[in-house]
Coordinates of C-alpha atoms in Angstrom, one line a residue:
M1 CA 0.0 0.0 0.0
E2 CA 2.9 2.4 0.6
P3 CA 3.7 3.0 -3.1
V4 CA 0.0 3.5 -3.8
R5 CA -0.5 6.0 -1.0
K6 CA 2.7 7.9 -1.9
K7 CA 1.4 8.2 -5.5
Q8 CA -2.0 9.4 -4.3
L9 CA -0.3 12.1 -2.2
I10 CA 2.0 13.2 -5.0
E11 CA -0.9 13.4 -7.5
A12 CA -2.9 15.4 -4.9
T13 CA 0.0 17.7 -4.4
L14 CA 0.2 18.4 -8.1
E15 CA -3.5 19.1 -8.2
V16 CA -3.5 21.4 -5.2
M17 CA -0.4 23.3 -6.2
A18 CA -2.0 23.9 -9.7
E19 CA -5.1 25.3 -8.0
V20 CA -3.6 27.4 -5.1
G21 CA 0.1 27.6 -5.7
Y22 CA 2.9 26.7 -3.3
H23 CA 2.0 29.1 -0.5
G24 CA -1.7 28.2 -0.6
T25 CA -0.8 24.5 -0.5
T26 CA -1.2 22.9 2.9
I27 CA -0.9 19.4 4.3
S28 CA -4.6 19.6 5.1
L29 CA -5.6 20.4 1.5
I30 CA -3.4 17.7 0.1
S31 CA -4.6 15.0 2.5
K32 CA -8.2 15.9 1.8
R33 CA -7.6 15.8 -1.9
A34 CA -5.9 12.4 -1.6
G35 CA -8.6 11.1 0.8
L36 CA -5.9 10.2 3.4
S37 CA -5.1 11.5 6.8
S38 CA -2.6 14.3 7.2
G39 CA -0.5 12.1 9.5
I40 CA 0.3 9.9 6.6
I41 CA 2.2 12.8 4.9
S42 CA 4.4 13.2 8.0
H43 CA 4.9 9.4 8.1
Y44 CA 6.0 9.1 4.4
F45 CA 7.5 12.5 3.7
G46 CA 8.2 14.2 7.0
D47 CA 6.6 17.5 6.2
K48 CA 5.2 19.7 3.3
Q49 CA 8.7 20.3 2.1
G50 CA 9.5 16.6 1.9
L51 CA 6.3 16.0 -0.1
I52 CA 7.1 18.9 -2.5
E53 CA 10.6 17.5 -3.1
A54 CA 9.1 14.0 -3.7
T55 CA 6.6 15.5 -6.1
M56 CA 9.5 17.2 -8.0
R57 CA 11.4 13.9 -8.1
H58 CA 8.3 12.3 -9.6
L59 CA 8.2 14.9 -12.4
L60 CA 12.0 14.6 -12.9
E61 CA 11.8 10.8 -13.0
A62 CA 9.4 11.2 -16.0
L63 CA 12.3 12.9 -17.9
K64 CA 14.7 10.1 -17.6
I65 CA 15.7 8.1 -20.6
T66 CA 14.5 4.6 -19.8
K67 CA 15.2 2.8 -23.0
R68 CA 18.3 2.3 -25.1
I69 CA 18.4 4.5 -28.2
D70 CA 21.5 3.9 -30.2
D71 CA 20.9 6.4 -33.0
P72 CA 22.2 9.8 -31.6
L73 CA 19.7 11.9 -33.5
K74 CA 16.8 9.8 -32.5
R75 CA 18.0 10.0 -28.9
I76 CA 18.1 13.8 -29.0
D77 CA 14.6 13.8 -30.6
F78 CA 13.4 11.6 -27.7
I79 CA 14.9 14.0 -25.2
I80 CA 13.1 16.9 -26.8
E81 CA 9.8 15.0 -27.1
N82 CA 10.1 13.8 -23.5
N83 CA 10.5 17.4 -22.2
F84 CA 7.4 18.4 -24.1
S85 CA 5.3 15.4 -23.2
Q86 CA 1.7 15.5 -22.1
T87 CA 2.9 14.7 -18.5
Q88 CA 5.2 17.8 -18.5
G89 CA 2.6 19.9 -20.2
A90 CA -0.4 19.1 -18.0
S91 CA -1.6 22.2 -16.1
S92 CA -0.8 20.5 -12.7
A93 CA 2.7 19.7 -13.8
T94 CA 3.2 23.2 -15.4
N95 CA 2.1 25.0 -12.3
T96 CA 4.3 22.8 -10.1
W97 CA 7.3 23.4 -12.3
F98 CA 6.8 27.2 -12.1
N99 CA 6.6 27.0 -8.3
F100 CA 9.6 24.7 -8.3
W101 CA 11.8 27.0 -10.3
A102 CA 10.9 30.0 -8.1
L103 CA 11.3 28.1 -4.9
S104 CA 14.6 26.5 -6.0
L105 CA 16.2 30.0 -5.8
H106 CA 15.7 30.0 -2.0
N107 CA 15.4 26.4 -1.0
E108 CA 18.5 24.2 -0.8
G109 CA 16.8 20.9 -1.4
L110 CA 14.9 22.1 -4.4
H111 CA 17.9 24.0 -5.7
R112 CA 19.9 20.7 -5.6
L113 CA 17.1 18.9 -7.6
Q114 CA 17.1 21.8 -10.2
C115 CA 20.9 21.5 -10.6
I116 CA 20.6 17.7 -11.0
N117 CA 17.9 18.2 -13.6
H118 CA 19.9 20.8 -15.5
K119 CA 23.1 18.8 -15.5
R120 CA 21.4 15.6 -16.5
L121 CA 19.7 17.3 -19.5
E122 CA 23.0 18.8 -20.8
R123 CA 24.9 15.5 -20.2
N124 CA 22.3 13.5 -22.1
L125 CA 22.4 15.9 -25.0
A126 CA 26.2 16.1 -25.0
F127 CA 26.4 12.3 -25.0
S128 CA 24.5 12.2 -28.4
Y129 CA 26.1 15.3 -29.8
R130 CA 29.6 13.7 -29.3
K131 CA 28.7 11.2 -32.0
L132 CA 27.4 13.9 -34.4
L133 CA 29.5 17.1 -34.0
K134 CA 33.1 18.2 -33.9
P135 CA 34.4 17.9 -30.3
E136 CA 34.7 21.7 -29.8
Q137 CA 31.0 22.2 -30.6
V138 CA 29.5 19.6 -28.2
K139 CA 29.4 21.5 -25.0
N140 CA 27.9 24.6 -26.6
A141 CA 25.4 22.6 -28.6
A142 CA 24.2 20.7 -25.5
A143 CA 23.9 23.9 -23.5
S144 CA 22.1 25.8 -26.3
T145 CA 19.7 22.9 -26.9
A146 CA 18.9 22.6 -23.2
A147 CA 18.2 26.4 -23.0
L148 CA 16.0 26.2 -26.1
I149 CA 14.0 23.4 -24.6
D150 CA 13.6 25.3 -21.3
G151 CA 12.8 28.6 -23.1
Y152 CA 10.2 27.2 -25.4
W153 CA 8.6 25.2 -22.7
L154 CA 8.5 28.2 -20.3
R155 CA 7.3 30.7 -22.9
Y156 CA 4.6 28.4 -24.3
S157 CA 3.4 27.2 -20.9
M158 CA 3.1 30.8 -19.6
G159 CA 0.8 31.6 -22.4
S160 CA -1.2 28.4 -22.6
V161 CA -1.1 26.7 -19.2
G162 CA -2.9 23.4 -19.4
N163 CA -3.1 23.0 -23.2
G164 CA -0.1 20.8 -23.4
D165 CA 0.2 20.9 -27.2
F166 CA 3.8 21.5 -27.8
T167 CA 3.9 20.4 -31.5
E168 CA 5.3 23.6 -32.9
E169 CA 7.9 23.9 -30.1
V170 CA 9.1 20.3 -30.6
T171 CA 9.4 21.0 -34.4
R172 CA 11.4 24.1 -33.8
C173 CA 13.8 22.4 -31.3
K174 CA 14.3 19.5 -33.7
Q175 CA 15.0 21.8 -36.6
Y176 CA 17.6 23.7 -34.5
V177 CA 19.3 20.4 -33.8
R178 CA 19.4 19.5 -37.5
D179 CA 20.7 22.9 -38.3
L180 CA 23.5 22.5 -35.8
I181 CA 24.4 19.1 -37.2
T182 CA 24.5 20.4 -40.7
Q183 CA 26.7 23.3 -39.7
Y184 CA 29.1 21.4 -37.4
A185 CA 29.0 17.8 -38.4
K186 CA 32.1 15.7 -38.0

């Protein structure tokens, strides 16, 4: 039952944060939404902060590459598509990401998660770019692609929270990658 209850609480946290933001989110609201006692949050997560961090780890887990993709261009395409997935574009996830980014500036635990996320994205992109580009272009290509993904996601989400249709943004990111490869191919 523990994994089921934890998932219920994480999903309830996403929903409550989407409705009332971080500062309006309380253990009481989350436990009511999940249909569980507030004591269970303390038992599993310690406090609200622990639950918020677990919720962010849940969203970050969805960004991991879980299957082997040998073709470097297909792997980059997968990374782009995964960052613009329906999971990441849902209004509950979008609002939670906005709160996460703002809070990570002042909260050590969330800042650490943000650094891990940022570094992982750039490392995954660089891994594939190493097979496609001249060595001196890899780091810049990975950093620029990561910034493009974040920028398009942020800009689009701020204007259309909850829509989750990132088709145009995915197309633009993929075209940018192809342009880089054409310009700097080995």
